[in-house]
Short mmCIF file of C-alpha atoms in Angstrom, two decimals:
data_model
loop_
_atom_site.label_atom_id
_atom_site.label_comp_id
_atom_site.label_asym_id
_atom_site.label_seq_id
_atom_site.Cartn_x
_atom_site.Cartn_y
_atom_site.Cartn_z
CA MET A 911 17.90 -4.01 -27.13
CA PRO A 912 19.18 -4.07 -23.51
CA ARG A 913 16.90 -5.69 -20.70
CA LEU A 914 14.69 -3.24 -18.84
CA ILE A 915 15.58 -2.68 -15.27
CA TYR A 916 12.27 -2.55 -13.63
CA MET A 917 12.65 -0.58 -10.21
CA ASP A 918 8.90 0.26 -9.71
CA HIS A 919 7.60 -2.66 -7.97
CA ALA A 920 5.59 -0.31 -5.52
CA ALA A 921 3.61 0.74 -8.60
CA THR A 922 2.74 -2.68 -9.91
CA THR A 923 4.38 -6.07 -10.27
CA PRO A 924 4.10 -8.43 -13.30
CA VAL A 925 1.60 -11.45 -12.95
CA HIS A 926 3.80 -14.59 -11.88
CA PRO A 927 3.60 -17.52 -14.17
CA GLN A 928 2.13 -19.83 -11.54
CA VAL A 929 -0.64 -17.27 -10.73
CA MET A 930 -1.46 -16.86 -14.50
CA GLU A 931 -1.39 -20.70 -14.96
CA ALA A 932 -4.09 -20.93 -12.22
CA MET A 933 -6.25 -18.00 -13.74
CA LEU A 934 -6.31 -19.25 -17.34
CA PRO A 935 -9.01 -21.86 -17.14
CA TYR A 936 -11.44 -19.43 -15.79
CA PHE A 937 -11.28 -17.22 -18.93
CA SER A 938 -12.42 -19.76 -21.20
CA GLU A 939 -12.99 -23.65 -19.92
CA LYS A 940 -14.58 -22.87 -16.61
CA TYR A 941 -16.41 -19.59 -17.28
CA GLY A 942 -19.66 -20.26 -15.43
CA ASN A 943 -21.29 -17.64 -13.17
CA PRO A 944 -20.70 -18.75 -9.47
CA SER A 945 -24.27 -17.59 -8.68
CA SER A 946 -25.88 -20.35 -10.96
CA VAL A 947 -26.76 -23.86 -9.95
CA TYR A 948 -25.55 -26.16 -12.65
CA GLY A 949 -22.11 -27.87 -12.77
CA LEU A 950 -20.23 -25.34 -14.86
CA ALA A 951 -21.22 -22.65 -12.53
CA GLN A 952 -20.40 -24.69 -9.43
CA GLU A 953 -16.75 -25.28 -10.91
CA ALA A 954 -16.55 -21.43 -10.66
CA ARG A 955 -18.10 -21.28 -7.14
CA LYS A 956 -15.58 -24.04 -5.82
CA ALA A 957 -12.61 -21.91 -7.24
CA VAL A 958 -13.84 -18.73 -5.54
CA ASP A 959 -14.47 -20.61 -2.18
CA GLU A 960 -10.87 -22.02 -2.48
CA ALA A 961 -9.47 -18.67 -3.06
CA ARG A 962 -11.17 -17.11 -0.20
CA GLU A 963 -9.78 -20.06 1.97
CA ALA A 964 -6.38 -19.33 0.78
CA VAL A 965 -6.55 -15.64 1.51
CA ALA A 966 -7.97 -16.33 4.96
CA GLU A 967 -5.22 -18.72 5.84
CA VAL A 968 -2.57 -16.04 4.88
CA LEU A 969 -4.62 -13.45 7.04
CA GLY A 970 -5.27 -15.83 9.82
CA CYS A 971 -9.00 -15.26 9.80
CA ARG A 972 -12.27 -16.84 9.00
CA PRO A 973 -13.05 -17.35 5.09
CA ASN A 974 -16.30 -15.54 5.55
CA GLU A 975 -14.20 -12.31 6.73
CA VAL A 976 -12.74 -11.92 3.28
CA ILE A 977 -14.40 -9.73 0.82
CA PHE A 978 -13.32 -9.71 -2.79
CA THR A 979 -13.07 -6.23 -4.52
CA SER A 980 -11.62 -4.53 -7.57
CA GLY A 981 -8.46 -3.34 -5.83
CA GLY A 982 -6.99 -1.43 -3.05
CA THR A 983 -8.71 1.76 -3.75
CA GLU A 984 -12.08 0.15 -3.53
CA SER A 985 -11.26 -1.84 -0.45
CA ASP A 986 -10.04 1.51 1.28
CA ASN A 987 -13.31 3.29 0.26
CA THR A 988 -15.44 0.30 1.33
CA ALA A 989 -13.89 0.07 4.59
CA ILE A 990 -13.85 3.66 5.65
CA LYS A 991 -17.35 4.58 4.29
CA GLY A 992 -18.67 1.10 5.30
CA VAL A 993 -17.79 1.76 8.97
CA ALA A 994 -18.60 5.44 8.86
CA PHE A 995 -22.06 5.24 7.69
CA ALA A 996 -22.80 2.07 9.84
CA ALA A 997 -21.68 3.71 13.03
CA LYS A 998 -22.87 7.20 12.55
CA GLN A 999 -25.38 6.95 15.24
CA SER A 1000 -22.53 6.18 17.57
CA GLY A 1001 -20.26 9.07 16.64
CA ASN A 1002 -18.93 10.98 13.62
CA HIS A 1003 -15.10 11.29 14.28
CA ILE A 1004 -12.57 9.66 12.05
CA ILE A 1005 -8.64 9.51 12.63
CA THR A 1006 -6.26 9.20 9.95
CA SER A 1007 -2.70 10.32 9.15
CA SER A 1008 -1.40 13.03 6.94
CA VAL A 1009 0.71 10.46 4.89
CA GLU A 1010 -2.11 8.01 3.72
CA HIS A 1011 -2.65 6.95 0.17
CA HIS A 1012 -4.99 9.40 -1.49
CA ALA A 1013 -7.60 6.46 -1.65
CA VAL A 1014 -7.73 6.97 2.12
CA ILE A 1015 -7.31 10.75 2.27
CA HIS A 1016 -9.79 11.69 -0.41
CA THR A 1017 -12.35 9.21 1.07
CA CYS A 1018 -12.04 11.03 4.34
CA HIS A 1019 -12.44 14.23 2.53
CA TYR A 1020 -15.32 12.99 0.79
CA LEU A 1021 -16.98 11.84 4.37
CA GLU A 1022 -16.49 15.49 5.67
CA LYS A 1023 -19.21 16.69 3.14
CA PHE A 1024 -21.67 14.35 5.11
CA GLY A 1025 -20.95 15.84 8.59
CA PHE A 1026 -18.10 13.68 9.57
CA GLU A 1027 -15.16 14.96 11.35
CA VAL A 1028 -11.55 13.97 10.33
CA THR A 1029 -8.42 14.29 12.29
CA TYR A 1030 -5.24 14.14 10.19
CA LEU A 1031 -2.34 13.26 12.32
CA PRO A 1032 1.19 14.56 11.88
CA VAL A 1033 4.03 12.42 11.49
CA ASP A 1034 7.68 12.76 12.45
CA GLN A 1035 10.72 13.25 10.09
CA TYR A 1036 10.54 9.57 9.18
CA GLY A 1037 6.85 9.60 8.23
CA MET A 1038 5.94 7.74 11.57
CA VAL A 1039 2.81 8.22 13.38
CA GLN A 1040 3.24 8.67 17.09
CA LEU A 1041 1.14 6.60 19.52
CA GLU A 1042 0.64 9.62 21.93
CA ASP A 1043 -0.74 11.63 19.05
CA VAL A 1044 -3.51 8.72 18.27
CA GLU A 1045 -4.31 8.76 21.91
CA LYS A 1046 -4.87 12.45 22.16
CA ALA A 1047 -6.95 12.56 19.03
CA ILE A 1048 -9.56 10.13 20.45
CA THR A 1049 -12.79 11.81 21.49
CA PRO A 1050 -16.13 10.35 22.73
CA SER A 1051 -17.42 10.58 19.10
CA THR A 1052 -14.40 8.61 17.53
CA ILE A 1053 -15.81 5.64 15.49
CA LEU A 1054 -12.78 4.71 13.18
CA VAL A 1055 -9.11 4.93 13.14
CA THR A 1056 -7.49 4.31 9.71
CA ILE A 1057 -3.59 4.12 9.54
CA MET A 1058 -1.80 2.39 6.72
CA LEU A 1059 0.61 -0.54 7.36
CA ALA A 1060 3.49 0.74 5.34
CA ASN A 1061 3.89 3.86 3.21
CA ASN A 1062 3.68 3.49 -0.43
CA GLU A 1063 6.30 6.26 -1.02
CA ILE A 1064 8.84 6.09 1.71
CA GLY A 1065 8.40 2.64 2.78
CA THR A 1066 7.98 3.43 6.55
CA VAL A 1067 6.32 0.84 8.59
CA GLN A 1068 3.81 2.05 11.08
CA PRO A 1069 3.35 0.76 14.70
CA ILE A 1070 -0.10 -0.80 13.93
CA PRO A 1071 -0.01 -3.57 16.76
CA GLU A 1072 0.71 -0.76 19.39
CA ILE A 1073 -2.04 1.43 17.86
CA ALA A 1074 -4.45 -1.62 17.90
CA ARG A 1075 -3.61 -2.14 21.76
CA LEU A 1076 -4.25 1.46 22.41
CA ILE A 1077 -7.70 1.23 20.87
CA LYS A 1078 -8.66 -2.09 22.50
CA ASP A 1079 -7.82 -0.52 25.94
CA VAL A 1080 -9.92 2.55 25.03
CA ASN A 1081 -12.71 0.29 23.91
CA GLN A 1082 -12.55 -1.60 27.09
CA LYS A 1083 -12.53 1.38 29.49
CA THR A 1084 -15.18 3.28 27.86
CA ARG A 1085 -17.25 0.38 26.46
CA ARG A 1086 -17.02 1.64 22.96
CA GLY A 1087 -16.36 0.19 19.75
CA ILE A 1088 -13.71 2.16 17.69
CA ALA A 1089 -12.71 0.21 14.79
CA LEU A 1090 -9.18 0.09 13.35
CA HIS A 1091 -8.56 -0.14 9.55
CA THR A 1092 -5.15 -0.47 7.90
CA ASP A 1093 -4.28 0.12 4.19
CA ALA A 1094 -1.74 -3.00 3.83
CA VAL A 1095 -1.46 -2.83 0.00
CA GLN A 1096 2.24 -2.38 0.04
CA GLY A 1097 2.71 -4.98 2.65
CA ALA A 1098 1.96 -8.32 0.92
CA GLY A 1099 5.04 -10.40 0.38
CA LEU A 1100 7.10 -7.98 2.74
CA LEU A 1101 5.42 -7.99 5.85
CA ASP A 1102 3.33 -10.61 8.08
CA LEU A 1103 -0.40 -9.97 7.29
CA ASN A 1104 -1.79 -12.24 9.95
CA VAL A 1105 -4.72 -9.95 11.21
CA ASN A 1106 -4.46 -11.15 14.79
CA PRO A 1107 -1.05 -10.13 15.95
CA LEU A 1108 -1.88 -6.66 14.01
CA GLY A 1109 -4.90 -6.32 15.82
CA VAL A 1110 -6.92 -4.71 13.06
CA ASP A 1111 -10.60 -4.85 12.38
CA LEU A 1112 -10.35 -4.18 8.47
CA MET A 1113 -7.65 -4.56 6.07
CA SER A 1114 -7.19 -3.63 2.43
CA LEU A 1115 -5.06 -5.49 -0.04
CA SER A 1116 -4.36 -5.43 -3.69
CA ALA A 1117 -3.21 -8.55 -5.85
CA HIS A 1118 -1.19 -6.49 -8.60
CA LYS A 1119 1.28 -5.50 -5.74
CA CYS A 1120 2.33 -9.02 -5.12
CA TYR A 1121 2.70 -10.61 -8.49
CA GLY A 1122 -1.11 -11.00 -9.07
CA PRO A 1123 -3.53 -9.39 -11.44
CA LYS A 1124 -4.64 -5.85 -11.56
CA GLY A 1125 -8.16 -4.84 -10.76
CA MET A 1126 -8.43 -7.51 -7.83
CA GLY A 1127 -8.36 -6.53 -4.16
CA VAL A 1128 -9.25 -8.01 -0.73
CA LEU A 1129 -10.90 -6.40 2.20
CA TYR A 1130 -10.78 -8.24 5.60
CA LEU A 1131 -13.72 -7.38 7.57
CA ARG A 1132 -13.63 -8.68 11.20
CA ARG A 1133 -16.80 -10.34 12.28
CA GLY A 1134 -18.95 -8.04 14.38
CA THR A 1135 -17.44 -4.63 13.01
CA PRO A 1136 -19.94 -2.18 12.09
CA PHE A 1137 -20.45 -2.27 8.32
CA ALA A 1138 -22.77 -0.81 5.69
CA PRO A 1139 -22.23 -2.21 1.89
CA GLN A 1140 -21.30 0.41 -0.58
CA GLN A 1141 -22.09 -1.59 -3.60
CA THR A 1142 -25.67 -2.88 -3.72
CA GLY A 1143 -27.42 -4.99 -6.09
CA GLY A 1144 -27.01 -8.98 -5.82
CA GLY A 1145 -26.35 -10.99 -2.90
CA GLN A 1146 -22.77 -11.77 -3.90
CA GLU A 1147 -20.00 -11.68 -1.04
CA ARG A 1148 -22.71 -12.22 1.58
CA HIS A 1149 -24.53 -9.11 0.63
CA ARG A 1150 -21.37 -6.91 1.44
CA ARG A 1151 -20.27 -6.32 -2.20
CA ALA A 1152 -22.75 -6.74 -5.06
CA GLY A 1153 -21.64 -7.77 -8.51
CA THR A 1154 -20.84 -10.89 -10.55
CA GLU A 1155 -17.68 -12.27 -9.19
CA ASN A 1156 -14.57 -12.02 -11.29
CA VAL A 1157 -13.52 -15.57 -11.05
CA ALA A 1158 -10.21 -15.67 -12.88
CA GLY A 1159 -9.15 -12.52 -10.98
CA ILE A 1160 -10.23 -13.92 -7.57
CA VAL A 1161 -8.22 -17.20 -8.20
CA GLY A 1162 -5.18 -14.91 -9.24
CA ALA A 1163 -5.51 -12.87 -6.10
CA GLY A 1164 -5.78 -16.08 -3.73
CA ALA A 1165 -2.68 -17.58 -5.69
CA SER A 1166 -0.64 -14.52 -5.49
CA LEU A 1167 -1.30 -13.65 -1.73
CA GLN A 1168 -0.71 -17.43 -0.87
CA ARG A 1169 2.52 -17.46 -2.98
CA ALA A 1170 3.69 -14.23 -1.41
CA ALA A 1171 3.10 -15.38 2.06
CA GLU A 1172 5.16 -18.57 1.42
CA ASN A 1173 8.22 -16.87 -0.15
CA ARG A 1174 8.03 -13.79 2.18
CA GLU A 1175 11.26 -14.56 4.08
CA SER A 1176 13.51 -15.37 0.94
CA TYR A 1177 11.91 -12.44 -1.04
CA THR A 1178 12.36 -10.04 1.91
CA ALA A 1179 16.22 -11.15 2.22
CA HIS A 1180 16.69 -10.75 -1.46
CA CYS A 1181 15.17 -7.32 -1.64
CA GLN A 1182 16.77 -5.88 1.53
CA ALA A 1183 20.13 -6.91 0.42
CA LEU A 1184 19.83 -4.94 -2.82
CA ARG A 1185 18.08 -2.10 -1.00
CA ASP A 1186 20.78 -1.55 1.41
CA ARG A 1187 23.36 -1.82 -1.48
CA LEU A 1188 21.46 0.76 -3.43
CA ILE A 1189 21.08 3.36 -0.46
CA GLU A 1190 24.71 3.15 0.51
CA GLY A 1191 25.91 3.63 -3.25
CA ILE A 1192 23.75 6.63 -3.64
CA ILE A 1193 24.67 8.38 -0.45
CA SER A 1194 28.28 7.66 -0.95
CA THR A 1195 28.34 9.09 -4.55
CA ILE A 1196 25.91 11.76 -4.87
CA PRO A 1197 26.10 14.79 -2.33
CA LYS A 1198 23.43 16.58 -1.02
CA THR A 1199 21.20 13.46 -0.99
CA HIS A 1200 18.46 12.92 1.53
CA VAL A 1201 17.21 9.45 2.48
CA ASN A 1202 13.40 9.44 3.15
CA GLY A 1203 11.65 7.35 5.42
CA HIS A 1204 12.62 5.30 8.56
CA PRO A 1205 16.12 3.97 8.52
CA THR A 1206 15.00 0.63 10.00
CA HIS A 1207 11.25 0.36 10.19
CA ARG A 1208 10.87 0.43 6.44
CA LEU A 1209 9.85 -1.86 3.68
CA ALA A 1210 12.76 -4.20 2.63
CA ASN A 1211 12.43 -3.20 -1.08
CA ASN A 1212 11.89 0.46 -0.80
CA VAL A 1213 14.50 3.25 -1.52
CA ASN A 1214 13.39 6.89 -1.60
CA VAL A 1215 15.89 9.66 -1.90
CA ALA A 1216 15.61 13.38 -2.57
CA PHE A 1217 18.57 15.39 -4.43
CA GLU A 1218 18.84 19.12 -3.86
CA TYR A 1219 18.75 21.25 -7.00
CA VAL A 1220 17.08 18.83 -9.45
CA GLU A 1221 13.64 17.72 -10.35
CA GLY A 1222 12.51 14.25 -9.91
CA GLU A 1223 10.67 14.22 -13.23
CA SER A 1224 13.81 15.02 -15.08
CA ILE A 1225 15.62 12.26 -13.16
CA LEU A 1226 13.06 9.80 -14.17
CA LEU A 1227 13.21 10.55 -18.00
CA HIS A 1228 17.08 10.28 -17.98
CA LEU A 1229 16.69 6.95 -16.17
CA ASP A 1230 14.30 5.71 -18.74
CA PHE A 1231 16.79 6.58 -21.51
CA ALA A 1232 19.36 4.53 -19.62
CA GLY A 1233 16.92 1.48 -19.35
CA VAL A 1234 15.69 1.94 -15.92
CA ALA A 1235 12.07 2.18 -14.96
CA ALA A 1236 11.67 4.06 -11.53
CA SER A 1237 9.09 6.77 -10.01
CA SER A 1238 8.98 9.96 -8.17
CA GLY A 1239 6.29 8.81 -5.65
CA SER A 1240 2.95 7.09 -5.77
CA ALA A 1241 2.01 5.68 -9.29
CA CYS A 1242 -1.61 7.24 -8.68
CA THR A 1243 -0.03 10.91 -8.71
CA SER A 1244 2.71 10.42 -10.98
CA ALA A 1245 1.22 12.93 -13.55
CA SER A 1246 1.05 15.60 -11.03
CA LEU A 1247 3.76 18.44 -10.71
CA GLU A 1248 2.89 18.99 -7.02
CA PRO A 1249 5.42 17.73 -4.43
CA SER A 1250 4.83 14.65 -2.52
CA HIS A 1251 2.35 15.23 0.26
CA VAL A 1252 4.09 12.30 2.15
CA LEU A 1253 7.42 14.07 1.91
CA LEU A 1254 5.94 17.61 2.87
CA ALA A 1255 4.41 15.95 5.99
CA THR A 1256 7.79 14.74 7.04
CA GLY A 1257 9.13 18.39 7.02
CA LEU A 1258 11.03 18.19 3.93
CA PRO A 1259 11.41 21.49 2.02
CA VAL A 1260 9.19 21.98 -0.96
CA GLU A 1261 12.37 22.68 -3.32
CA ILE A 1262 13.90 19.37 -2.13
CA ALA A 1263 10.67 17.21 -2.31
CA HIS A 1264 10.61 18.14 -5.88
CA GLY A 1265 13.81 16.05 -6.42
CA SER A 1266 12.49 12.77 -5.13
CA LEU A 1267 13.26 9.56 -6.66
CA ARG A 1268 11.57 6.19 -5.51
CA LEU A 1269 13.34 2.86 -6.60
CA THR A 1270 11.48 -0.16 -5.47
CA LEU A 1271 12.93 -3.70 -5.75
CA GLY A 1272 11.61 -7.17 -6.66
CA ALA A 1273 12.25 -10.51 -7.46
CA SER A 1274 13.83 -9.74 -10.96
CA ASN A 1275 16.19 -7.49 -9.70
CA THR A 1276 19.84 -8.27 -9.29
CA ALA A 1277 23.11 -6.84 -7.94
CA GLN A 1278 24.09 -5.91 -11.38
CA ASP A 1279 20.94 -4.00 -11.83
CA VAL A 1280 21.71 -2.05 -8.57
CA ASP A 1281 25.30 -1.54 -10.04
CA HIS A 1282 23.92 -0.36 -13.28
CA VAL A 1283 21.72 2.46 -11.47
CA LEU A 1284 24.69 3.30 -9.44
CA SER A 1285 26.78 3.79 -12.60
CA VAL A 1286 24.33 6.21 -14.37
CA LEU A 1287 22.55 8.02 -11.57
CA PRO A 1288 25.47 10.24 -10.36
CA GLY A 1289 26.16 11.49 -13.89
CA ILE A 1290 22.38 12.11 -14.29
CA VAL A 1291 22.04 14.21 -11.16
CA GLU A 1292 25.43 16.14 -11.85
CA LYS A 1293 24.27 16.97 -15.36
CA LEU A 1294 20.86 18.37 -14.14
CA ARG A 1295 22.56 20.26 -11.40
CA ALA A 1296 24.95 21.71 -14.07
CA MET A 1297 21.72 23.23 -15.68
CA SER A 1298 20.14 24.32 -12.31
CA PRO A 1299 20.62 28.11 -11.60
CA LEU A 1300 19.99 27.34 -7.85
CA ALA A 1301 22.78 24.63 -7.88
CA GLN A 1302 25.16 27.18 -9.63
CA ALA A 1303 24.17 29.97 -7.11
CA ALA A 1304 24.93 27.71 -4.14
CA LYS A 1305 28.58 27.33 -5.51
CA THR A 1306 29.18 30.94 -5.35
#
């Protein structure tokens, strides 16, 4: 059986052997509950503390500003709801973008039911938020701005440091405390996650996007940021997120983020070379192709294209038969037949957005993998267009 060519690393990544090795003892030998006082439990507590320190080193923050969660979705929910409910006496206005992950957008929709007002900023043709739009959207009742670091579908990297400086200036002039949250789930291993140059108050991360375990996330919470815990019960995570710690998962999260940071430069170079080869090959061999996302300010491993007169789901099925795993957008909405809200926000017509394909590269991919995709994809698109009434009508 031929080797699977996996090009869906934005959806998830395999657990790296080094990460798995670090996790294994905490499933069996060192199984104690970190909240207990005896020796076995304290081994687990030590592992949690060391993982927290490892994450803090990657983020350039204090260990007590790191909260472990069940994943990026919980981190987004906890950050946005936590600030909103804690700061409600100061205001009820939240600013986000129209291209956020649904974990952010749906959380904002939820808060609107509780009297919060949300501004959904437009983006340009590349999916980029404009700084002047953020500035115009700020009102005296604004308490939170939540803009993702990098888009999970089209790879566009947002100007978070510039947005942070804008918010800092507003806060200094008005003596207010608008908080800035960023969903940085797609950034691990590809972007610098140091929270100080970024200027953020809260940051969401997920271990399984950087060769760590699924079901493990991180929420960075800058000291002094208004925050109301969303999961209550015990006193874990300094009373900010109750529940017995997933020790093995926490160890895996720490190991994966640390490893991602250490290898970021070489990993980015590897992915970018393959990305550029893939984009160039696609646009040079398949006519009526649209490259989505910013041409330069984009993740090094992200290729998102849309083909006229074809359906993305059909392309995925044919690629699967050819031994290639890819996606048409976010893994969280892959079962939906609706076109991507991200692509529509960039102004791409609905009929073209339906023909989108996302290929996201990783450590296991090679130039030969790219060449294989380039050898089968043009034929797939041509075959599907031959069956499309719209494509045939366009020829006449």
